[in-house]
PDB file of C-alpha atoms in Angstrom:
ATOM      1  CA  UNK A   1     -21.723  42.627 -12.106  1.00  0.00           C
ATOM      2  CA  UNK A   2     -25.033  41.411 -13.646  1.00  0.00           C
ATOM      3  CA  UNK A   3     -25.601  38.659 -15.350  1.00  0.00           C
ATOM      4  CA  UNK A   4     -28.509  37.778 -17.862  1.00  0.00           C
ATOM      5  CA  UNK A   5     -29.607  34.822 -19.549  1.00  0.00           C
ATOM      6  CA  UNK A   6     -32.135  34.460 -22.658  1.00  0.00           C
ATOM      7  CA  UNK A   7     -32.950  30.745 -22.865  1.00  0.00           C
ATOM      8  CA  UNK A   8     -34.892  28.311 -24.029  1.00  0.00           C
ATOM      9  CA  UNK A   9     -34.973  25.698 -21.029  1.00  0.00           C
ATOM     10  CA  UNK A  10     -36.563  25.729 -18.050  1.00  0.00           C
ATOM     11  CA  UNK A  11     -34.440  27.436 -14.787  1.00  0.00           C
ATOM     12  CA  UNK A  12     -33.833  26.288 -11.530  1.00  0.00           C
ATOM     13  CA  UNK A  13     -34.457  29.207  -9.293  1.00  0.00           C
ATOM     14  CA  UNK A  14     -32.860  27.919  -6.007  1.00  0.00           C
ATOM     15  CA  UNK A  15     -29.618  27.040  -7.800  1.00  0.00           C
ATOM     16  CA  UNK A  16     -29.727  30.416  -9.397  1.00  0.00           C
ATOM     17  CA  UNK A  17     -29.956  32.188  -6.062  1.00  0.00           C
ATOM     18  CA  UNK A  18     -26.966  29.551  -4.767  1.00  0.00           C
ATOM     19  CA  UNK A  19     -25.076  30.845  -7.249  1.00  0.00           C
ATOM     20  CA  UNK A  20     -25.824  34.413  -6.959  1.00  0.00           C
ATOM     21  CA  UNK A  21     -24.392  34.156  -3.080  1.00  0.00           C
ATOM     22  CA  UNK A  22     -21.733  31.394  -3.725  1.00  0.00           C
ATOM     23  CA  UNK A  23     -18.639  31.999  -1.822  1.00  0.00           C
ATOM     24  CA  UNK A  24     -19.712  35.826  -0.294  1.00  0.00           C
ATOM     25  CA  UNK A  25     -20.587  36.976   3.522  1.00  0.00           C
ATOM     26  CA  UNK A  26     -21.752  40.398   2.621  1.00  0.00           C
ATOM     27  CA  UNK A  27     -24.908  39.337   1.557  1.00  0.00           C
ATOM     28  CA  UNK A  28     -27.411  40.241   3.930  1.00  0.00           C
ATOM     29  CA  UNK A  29     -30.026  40.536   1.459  1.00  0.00           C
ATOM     30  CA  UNK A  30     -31.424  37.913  -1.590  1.00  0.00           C
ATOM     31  CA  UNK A  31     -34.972  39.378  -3.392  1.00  0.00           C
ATOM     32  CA  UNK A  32     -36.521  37.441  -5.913  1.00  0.00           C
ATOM     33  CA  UNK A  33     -39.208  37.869  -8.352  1.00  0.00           C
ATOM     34  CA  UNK A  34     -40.213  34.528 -10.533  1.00  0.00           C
ATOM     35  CA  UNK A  35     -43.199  35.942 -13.290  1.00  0.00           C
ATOM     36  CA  UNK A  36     -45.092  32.570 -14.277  1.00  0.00           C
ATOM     37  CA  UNK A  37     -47.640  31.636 -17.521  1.00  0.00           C
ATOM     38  CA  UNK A  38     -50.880  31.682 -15.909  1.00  0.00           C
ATOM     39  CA  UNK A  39     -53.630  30.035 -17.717  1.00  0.00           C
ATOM     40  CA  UNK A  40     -55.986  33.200 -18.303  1.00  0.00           C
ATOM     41  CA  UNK A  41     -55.614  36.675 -19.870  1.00  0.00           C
ATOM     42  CA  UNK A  42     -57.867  39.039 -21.094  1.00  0.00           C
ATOM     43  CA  UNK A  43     -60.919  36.951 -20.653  1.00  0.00           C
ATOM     44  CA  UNK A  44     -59.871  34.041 -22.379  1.00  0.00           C
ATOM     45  CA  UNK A  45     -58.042  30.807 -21.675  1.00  0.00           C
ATOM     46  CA  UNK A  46     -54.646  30.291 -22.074  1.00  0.00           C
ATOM     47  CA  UNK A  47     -53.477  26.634 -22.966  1.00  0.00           C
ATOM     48  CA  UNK A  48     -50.211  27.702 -24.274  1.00  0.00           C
ATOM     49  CA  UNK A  49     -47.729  31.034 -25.321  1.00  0.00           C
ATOM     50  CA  UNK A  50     -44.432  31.625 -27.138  1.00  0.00           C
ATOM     51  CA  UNK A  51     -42.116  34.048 -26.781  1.00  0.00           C
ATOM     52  CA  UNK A  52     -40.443  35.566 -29.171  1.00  0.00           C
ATOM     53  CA  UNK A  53     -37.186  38.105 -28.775  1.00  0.00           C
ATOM     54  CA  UNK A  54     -34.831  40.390 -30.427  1.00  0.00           C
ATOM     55  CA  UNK A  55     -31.581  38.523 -29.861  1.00  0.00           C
ATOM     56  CA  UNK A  56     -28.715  40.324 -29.389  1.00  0.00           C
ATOM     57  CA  UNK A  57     -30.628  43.558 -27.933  1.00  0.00           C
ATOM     58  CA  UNK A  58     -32.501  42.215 -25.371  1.00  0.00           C
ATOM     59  CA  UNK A  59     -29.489  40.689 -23.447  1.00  0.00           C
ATOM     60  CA  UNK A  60     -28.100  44.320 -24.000  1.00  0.00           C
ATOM     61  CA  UNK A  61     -31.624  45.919 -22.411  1.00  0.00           C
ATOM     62  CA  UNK A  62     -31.443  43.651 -19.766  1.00  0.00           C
ATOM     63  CA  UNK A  63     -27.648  44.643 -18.741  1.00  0.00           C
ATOM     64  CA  UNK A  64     -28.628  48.169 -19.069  1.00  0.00           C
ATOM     65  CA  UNK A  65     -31.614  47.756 -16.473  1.00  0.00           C
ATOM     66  CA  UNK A  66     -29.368  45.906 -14.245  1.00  0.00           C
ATOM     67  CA  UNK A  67     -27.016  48.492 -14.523  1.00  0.00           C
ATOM     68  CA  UNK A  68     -29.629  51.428 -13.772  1.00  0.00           C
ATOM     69  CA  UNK A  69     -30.524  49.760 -10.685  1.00  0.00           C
ATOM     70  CA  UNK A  70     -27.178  49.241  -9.298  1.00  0.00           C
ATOM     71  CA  UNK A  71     -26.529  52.833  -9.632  1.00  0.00           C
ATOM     72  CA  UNK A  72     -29.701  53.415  -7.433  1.00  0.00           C
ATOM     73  CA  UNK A  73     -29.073  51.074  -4.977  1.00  0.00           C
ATOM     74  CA  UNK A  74     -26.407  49.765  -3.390  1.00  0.00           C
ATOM     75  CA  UNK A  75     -25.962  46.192  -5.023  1.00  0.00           C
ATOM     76  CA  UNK A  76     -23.776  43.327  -4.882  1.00  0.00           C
ATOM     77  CA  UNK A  77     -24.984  41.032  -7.294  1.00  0.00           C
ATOM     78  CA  UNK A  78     -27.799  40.782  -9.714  1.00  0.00           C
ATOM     79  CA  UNK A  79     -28.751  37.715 -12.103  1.00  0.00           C
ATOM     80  CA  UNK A  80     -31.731  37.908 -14.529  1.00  0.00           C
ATOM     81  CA  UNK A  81     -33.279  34.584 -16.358  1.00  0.00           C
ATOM     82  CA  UNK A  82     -35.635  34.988 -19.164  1.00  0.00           C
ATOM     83  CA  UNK A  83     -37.274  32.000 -20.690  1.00  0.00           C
ATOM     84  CA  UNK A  84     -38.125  32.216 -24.895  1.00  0.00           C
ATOM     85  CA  UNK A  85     -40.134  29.753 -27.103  1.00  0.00           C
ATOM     86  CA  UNK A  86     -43.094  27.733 -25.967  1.00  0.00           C
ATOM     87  CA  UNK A  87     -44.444  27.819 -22.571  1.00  0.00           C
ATOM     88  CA  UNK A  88     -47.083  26.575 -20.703  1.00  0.00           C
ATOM     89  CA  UNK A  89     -49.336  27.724 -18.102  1.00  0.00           C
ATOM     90  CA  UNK A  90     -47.333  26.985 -14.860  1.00  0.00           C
ATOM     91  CA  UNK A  91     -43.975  27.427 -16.433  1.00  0.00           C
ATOM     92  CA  UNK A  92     -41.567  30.581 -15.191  1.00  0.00           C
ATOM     93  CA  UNK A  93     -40.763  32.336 -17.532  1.00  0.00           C
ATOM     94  CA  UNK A  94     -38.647  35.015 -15.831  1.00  0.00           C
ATOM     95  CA  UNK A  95     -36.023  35.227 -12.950  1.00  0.00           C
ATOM     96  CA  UNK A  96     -34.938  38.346 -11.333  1.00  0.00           C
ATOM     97  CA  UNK A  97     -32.613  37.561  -8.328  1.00  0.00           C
ATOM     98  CA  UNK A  98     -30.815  40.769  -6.444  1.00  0.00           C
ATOM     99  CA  UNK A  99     -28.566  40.382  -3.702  1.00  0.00           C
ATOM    100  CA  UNK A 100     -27.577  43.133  -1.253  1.00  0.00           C
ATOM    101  CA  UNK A 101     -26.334  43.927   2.189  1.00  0.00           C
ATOM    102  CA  UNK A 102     -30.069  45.139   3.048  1.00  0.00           C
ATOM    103  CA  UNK A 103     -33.803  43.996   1.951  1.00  0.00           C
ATOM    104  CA  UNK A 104     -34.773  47.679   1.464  1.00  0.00           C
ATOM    105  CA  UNK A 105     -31.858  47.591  -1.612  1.00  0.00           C
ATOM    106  CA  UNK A 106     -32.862  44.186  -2.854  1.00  0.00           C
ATOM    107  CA  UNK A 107     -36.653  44.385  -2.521  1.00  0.00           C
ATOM    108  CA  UNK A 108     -36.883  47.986  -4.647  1.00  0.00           C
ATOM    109  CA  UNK A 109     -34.228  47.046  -6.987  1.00  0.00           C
ATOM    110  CA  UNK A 110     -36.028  44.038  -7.606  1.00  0.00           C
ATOM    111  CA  UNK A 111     -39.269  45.466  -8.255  1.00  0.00           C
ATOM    112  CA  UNK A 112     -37.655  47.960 -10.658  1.00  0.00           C
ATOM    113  CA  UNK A 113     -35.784  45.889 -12.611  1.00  0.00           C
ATOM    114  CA  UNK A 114     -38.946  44.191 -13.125  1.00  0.00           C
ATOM    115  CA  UNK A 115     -41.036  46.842 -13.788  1.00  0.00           C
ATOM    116  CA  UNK A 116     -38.270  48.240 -16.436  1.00  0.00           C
ATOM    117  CA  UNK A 117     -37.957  44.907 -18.198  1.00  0.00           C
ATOM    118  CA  UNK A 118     -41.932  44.846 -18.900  1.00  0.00           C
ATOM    119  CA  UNK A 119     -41.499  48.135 -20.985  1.00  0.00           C
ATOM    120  CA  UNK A 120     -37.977  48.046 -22.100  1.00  0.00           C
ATOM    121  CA  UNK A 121     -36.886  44.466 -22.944  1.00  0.00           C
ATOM    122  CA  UNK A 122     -37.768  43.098 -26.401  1.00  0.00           C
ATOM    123  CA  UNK A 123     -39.966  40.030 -26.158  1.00  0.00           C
ATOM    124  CA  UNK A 124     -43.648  39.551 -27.351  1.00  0.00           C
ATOM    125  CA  UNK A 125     -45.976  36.911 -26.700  1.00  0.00           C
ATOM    126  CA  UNK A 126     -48.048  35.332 -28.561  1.00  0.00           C
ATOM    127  CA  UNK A 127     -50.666  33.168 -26.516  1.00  0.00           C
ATOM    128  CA  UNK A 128     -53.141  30.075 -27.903  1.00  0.00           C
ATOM    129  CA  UNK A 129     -56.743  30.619 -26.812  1.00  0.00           C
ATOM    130  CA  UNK A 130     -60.137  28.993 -27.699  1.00  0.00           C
ATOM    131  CA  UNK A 131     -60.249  31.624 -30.145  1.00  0.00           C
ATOM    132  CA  UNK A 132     -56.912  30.567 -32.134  1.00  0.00           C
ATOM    133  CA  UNK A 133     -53.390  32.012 -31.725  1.00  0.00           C
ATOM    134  CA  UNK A 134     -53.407  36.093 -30.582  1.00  0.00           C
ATOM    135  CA  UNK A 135     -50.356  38.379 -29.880  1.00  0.00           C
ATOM    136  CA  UNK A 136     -50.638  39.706 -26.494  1.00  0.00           C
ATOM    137  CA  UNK A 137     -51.074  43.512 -26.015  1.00  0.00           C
ATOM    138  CA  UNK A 138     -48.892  45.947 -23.871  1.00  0.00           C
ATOM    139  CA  UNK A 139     -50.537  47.091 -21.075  1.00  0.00           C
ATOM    140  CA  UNK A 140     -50.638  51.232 -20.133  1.00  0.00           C
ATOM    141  CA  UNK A 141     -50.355  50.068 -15.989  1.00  0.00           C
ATOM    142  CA  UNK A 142     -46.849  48.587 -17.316  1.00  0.00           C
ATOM    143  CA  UNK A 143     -45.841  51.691 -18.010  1.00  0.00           C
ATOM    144  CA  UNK A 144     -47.504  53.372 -15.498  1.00  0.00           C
ATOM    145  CA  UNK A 145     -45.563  51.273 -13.086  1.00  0.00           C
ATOM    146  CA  UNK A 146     -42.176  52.063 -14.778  1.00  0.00           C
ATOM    147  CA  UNK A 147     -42.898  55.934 -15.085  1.00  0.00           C
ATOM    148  CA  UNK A 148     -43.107  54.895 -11.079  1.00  0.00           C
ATOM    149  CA  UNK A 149     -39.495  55.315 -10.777  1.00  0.00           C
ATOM    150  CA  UNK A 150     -38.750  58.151 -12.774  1.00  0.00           C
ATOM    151  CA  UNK A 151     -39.000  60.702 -10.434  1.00  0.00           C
ATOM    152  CA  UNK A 152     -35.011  59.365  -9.794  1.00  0.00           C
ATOM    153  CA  UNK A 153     -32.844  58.745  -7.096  1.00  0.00           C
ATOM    154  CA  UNK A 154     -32.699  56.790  -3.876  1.00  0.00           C
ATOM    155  CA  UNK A 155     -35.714  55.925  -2.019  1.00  0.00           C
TER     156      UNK A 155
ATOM    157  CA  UNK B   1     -27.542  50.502 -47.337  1.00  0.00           C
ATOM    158  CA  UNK B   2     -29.192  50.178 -44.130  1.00  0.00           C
ATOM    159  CA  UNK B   3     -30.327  46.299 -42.595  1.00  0.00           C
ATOM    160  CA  UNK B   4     -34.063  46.668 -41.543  1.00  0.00           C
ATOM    161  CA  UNK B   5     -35.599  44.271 -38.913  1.00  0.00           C
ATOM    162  CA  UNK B   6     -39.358  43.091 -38.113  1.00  0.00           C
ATOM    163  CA  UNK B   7     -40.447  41.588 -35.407  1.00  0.00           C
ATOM    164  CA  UNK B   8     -43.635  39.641 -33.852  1.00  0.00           C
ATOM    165  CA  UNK B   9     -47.195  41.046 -34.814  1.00  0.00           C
ATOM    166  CA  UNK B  10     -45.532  43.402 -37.170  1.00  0.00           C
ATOM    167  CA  UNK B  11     -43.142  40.530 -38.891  1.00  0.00           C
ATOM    168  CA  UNK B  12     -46.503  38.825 -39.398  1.00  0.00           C
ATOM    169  CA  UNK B  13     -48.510  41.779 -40.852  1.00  0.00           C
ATOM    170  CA  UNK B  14     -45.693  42.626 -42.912  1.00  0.00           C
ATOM    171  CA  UNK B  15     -44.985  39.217 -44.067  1.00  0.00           C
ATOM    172  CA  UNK B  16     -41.285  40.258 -43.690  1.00  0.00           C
ATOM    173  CA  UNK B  17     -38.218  39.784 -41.028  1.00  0.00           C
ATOM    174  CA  UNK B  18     -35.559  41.150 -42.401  1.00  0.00           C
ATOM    175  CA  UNK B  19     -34.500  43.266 -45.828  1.00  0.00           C
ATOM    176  CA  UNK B  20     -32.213  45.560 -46.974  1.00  0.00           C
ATOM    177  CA  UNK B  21     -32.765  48.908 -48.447  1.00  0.00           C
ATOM    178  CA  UNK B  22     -30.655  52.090 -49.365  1.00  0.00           C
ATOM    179  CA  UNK B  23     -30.511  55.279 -47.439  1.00  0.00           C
ATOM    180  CA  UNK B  24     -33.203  57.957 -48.364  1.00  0.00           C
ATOM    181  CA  UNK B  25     -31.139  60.822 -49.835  1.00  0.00           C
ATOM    182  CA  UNK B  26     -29.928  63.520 -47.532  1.00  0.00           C
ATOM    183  CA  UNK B  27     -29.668  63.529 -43.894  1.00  0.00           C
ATOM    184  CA  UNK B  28     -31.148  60.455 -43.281  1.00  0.00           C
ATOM    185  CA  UNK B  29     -32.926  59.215 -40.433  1.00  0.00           C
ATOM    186  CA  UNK B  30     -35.555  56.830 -38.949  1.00  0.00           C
ATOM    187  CA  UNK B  31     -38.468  59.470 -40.001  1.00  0.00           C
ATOM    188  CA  UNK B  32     -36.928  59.038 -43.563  1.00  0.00           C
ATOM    189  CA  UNK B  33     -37.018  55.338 -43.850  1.00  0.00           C
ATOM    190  CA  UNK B  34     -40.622  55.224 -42.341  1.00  0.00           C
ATOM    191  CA  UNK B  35     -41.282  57.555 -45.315  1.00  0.00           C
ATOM    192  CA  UNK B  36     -40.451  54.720 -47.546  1.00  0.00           C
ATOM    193  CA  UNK B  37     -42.262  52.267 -46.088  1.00  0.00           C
ATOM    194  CA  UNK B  38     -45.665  54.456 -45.958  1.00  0.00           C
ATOM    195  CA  UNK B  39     -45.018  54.743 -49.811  1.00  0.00           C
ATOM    196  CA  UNK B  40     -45.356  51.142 -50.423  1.00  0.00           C
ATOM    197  CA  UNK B  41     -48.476  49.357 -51.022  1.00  0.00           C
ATOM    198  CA  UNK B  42     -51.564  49.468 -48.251  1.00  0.00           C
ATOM    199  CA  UNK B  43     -50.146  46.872 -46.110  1.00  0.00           C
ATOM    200  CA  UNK B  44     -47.392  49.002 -45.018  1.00  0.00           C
ATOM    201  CA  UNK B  45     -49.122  52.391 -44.703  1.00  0.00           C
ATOM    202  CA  UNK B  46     -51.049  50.682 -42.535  1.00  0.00           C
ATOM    203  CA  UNK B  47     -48.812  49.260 -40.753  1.00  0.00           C
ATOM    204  CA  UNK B  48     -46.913  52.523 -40.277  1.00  0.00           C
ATOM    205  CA  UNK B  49     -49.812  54.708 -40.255  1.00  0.00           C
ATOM    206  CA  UNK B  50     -49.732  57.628 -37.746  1.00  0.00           C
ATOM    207  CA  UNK B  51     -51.458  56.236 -34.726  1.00  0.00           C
ATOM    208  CA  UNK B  52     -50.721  53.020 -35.063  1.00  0.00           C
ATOM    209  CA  UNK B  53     -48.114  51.967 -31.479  1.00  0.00           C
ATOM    210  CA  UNK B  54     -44.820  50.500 -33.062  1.00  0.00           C
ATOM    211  CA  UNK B  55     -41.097  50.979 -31.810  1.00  0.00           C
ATOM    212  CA  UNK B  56     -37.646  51.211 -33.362  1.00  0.00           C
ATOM    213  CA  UNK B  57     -34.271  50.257 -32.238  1.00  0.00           C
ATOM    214  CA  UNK B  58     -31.394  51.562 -34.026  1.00  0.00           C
ATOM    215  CA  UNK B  59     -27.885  48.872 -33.508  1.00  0.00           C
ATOM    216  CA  UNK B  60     -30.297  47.430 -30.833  1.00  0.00           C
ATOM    217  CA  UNK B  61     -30.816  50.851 -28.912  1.00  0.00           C
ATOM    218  CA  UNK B  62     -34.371  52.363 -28.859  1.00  0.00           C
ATOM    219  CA  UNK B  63     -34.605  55.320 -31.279  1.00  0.00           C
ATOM    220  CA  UNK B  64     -37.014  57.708 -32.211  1.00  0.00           C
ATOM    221  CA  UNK B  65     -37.724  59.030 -35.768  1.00  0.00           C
ATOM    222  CA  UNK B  66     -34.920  61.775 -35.499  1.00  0.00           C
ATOM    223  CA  UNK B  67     -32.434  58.566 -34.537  1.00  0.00           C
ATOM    224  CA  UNK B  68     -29.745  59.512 -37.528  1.00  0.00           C
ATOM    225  CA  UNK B  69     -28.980  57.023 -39.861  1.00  0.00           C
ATOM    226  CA  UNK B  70     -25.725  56.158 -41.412  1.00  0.00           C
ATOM    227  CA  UNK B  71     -24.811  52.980 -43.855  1.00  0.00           C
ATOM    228  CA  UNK B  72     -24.692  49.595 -42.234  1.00  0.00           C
ATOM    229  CA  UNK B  73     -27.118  50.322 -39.642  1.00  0.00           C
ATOM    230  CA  UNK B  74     -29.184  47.765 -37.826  1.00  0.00           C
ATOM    231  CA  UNK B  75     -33.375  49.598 -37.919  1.00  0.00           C
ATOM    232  CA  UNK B  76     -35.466  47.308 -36.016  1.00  0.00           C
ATOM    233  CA  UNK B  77     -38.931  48.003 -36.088  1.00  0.00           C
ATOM    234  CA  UNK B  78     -41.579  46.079 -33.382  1.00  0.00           C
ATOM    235  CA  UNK B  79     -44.633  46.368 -31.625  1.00  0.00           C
ATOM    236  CA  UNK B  80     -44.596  47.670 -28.295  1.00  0.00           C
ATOM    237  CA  UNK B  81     -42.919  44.742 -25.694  1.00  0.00           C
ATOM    238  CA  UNK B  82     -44.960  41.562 -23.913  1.00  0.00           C
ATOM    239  CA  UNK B  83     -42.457  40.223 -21.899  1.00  0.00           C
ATOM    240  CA  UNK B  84     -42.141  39.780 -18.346  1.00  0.00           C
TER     241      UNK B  84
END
């Protein structure tokens, strides 16, 4: 059912969701989450990042996050975009588009795919600051937000 | 023989993305082949010290050090993930 991408160029998020809801009427519901390079972390400025991935596994840990969440919610289409290589501040960098017959489905589904890709999706980045080129750190309230959800189940 | 993998900061610290080494004799797993790396010189105890946050994937599946090891595996070892 769900489709990922890992890719280089930029995405167009309005012809993603057109495509997520081509053709269907029992879509009632289309939640979106677009993450984007802001131009500030940790106290410094950002002027530019690159991500780097695991090819091969992280399309695999995306479909299995996908797949989690449609067996928690009741999901008729999912489509995740995730942007590697340079970026700049203002760029998306990530896509996650759920479509349901409800918002209550789409909007949680949405969040947790999100909050699952942040801890279980293999990219790094590496941002440019005044202070020269610095991998960026994982953050404990990422995985405080994923442990969120496993307490299981609907709701 | 077993494929192993580095990625970002620990590619970098490790000067290294990819080698190939045998299996440690026994029942080998992912505690065994982090053995061998803490054996080389300082850069890799370090990097591999106990303490120090790193992950491993095993044919692209996260693993632990118990993850069983057989010949032709893919070990990937990496820092904790940034993406998002």
């Amino acid at each position: 059912m769900a489709r990922v991408r890992v890719q280089q160029e930029p995405f167009d998020a309005g012809r993603e969701i057109a495509e997520l809801t081509r053709g269907r009427r029992d879509v009632g519901a289309v939640a979106t989450f677009v993450g984007m390079v802001r131009d500030a972390n940790e106290g410094a400025a950002v002027s530019r990042m690159s991500l780097e991935h695991y090819p091969g596994m992280t399309e695999r840990a995306l479909e299995e996050i996908c797949a989690e969440a449609a067996g928690r919610w009741d999901l008729l289409d999912v489509r995740v975009v995730h942007r590697v290589g340079p970026l700049e501040p203002g760029d998306a960098i990530v896509l996650v588009a759920v479509a349901s017959a409800h918002r209550g489905d789409a909007f949680a589904a949405c969040e947790f795919i999100m909050d699952y890709l942040k801890t279980r999706a293999p990219f790094w980045k590496k941002e440019l600051t005044p202070g020269g080129e610095r991998w960026v750190e994982a953050r404990s309230s990422d995985d405080e937000a994923a442990s969120r959800w496993s307490g299981g189940g609907r709701g | 023989m077993v494929t192993l993998l580095y990625f970002a900061s620990l590619r970098e610290r490790l000067d290294c993305a990819r080698e190939e080494i045998a299996l440690p004799a026994g029942t080998p797993t992912v505690g065994g082949v982090v053995e061998t790396l803490r054996a080389r010189d300082g850069r890799w105890s370090d990097a591999f010290a106990p303490g120090r946050a790193w992950r491993v994937a095993v044919n692209q599946r996260m693993a632990d050090l118990a993850t069983p090891l057989k010949p032709g595996d893919e070990v990937a070892f990496f820092p904790p993930v940034t993406g998002g």
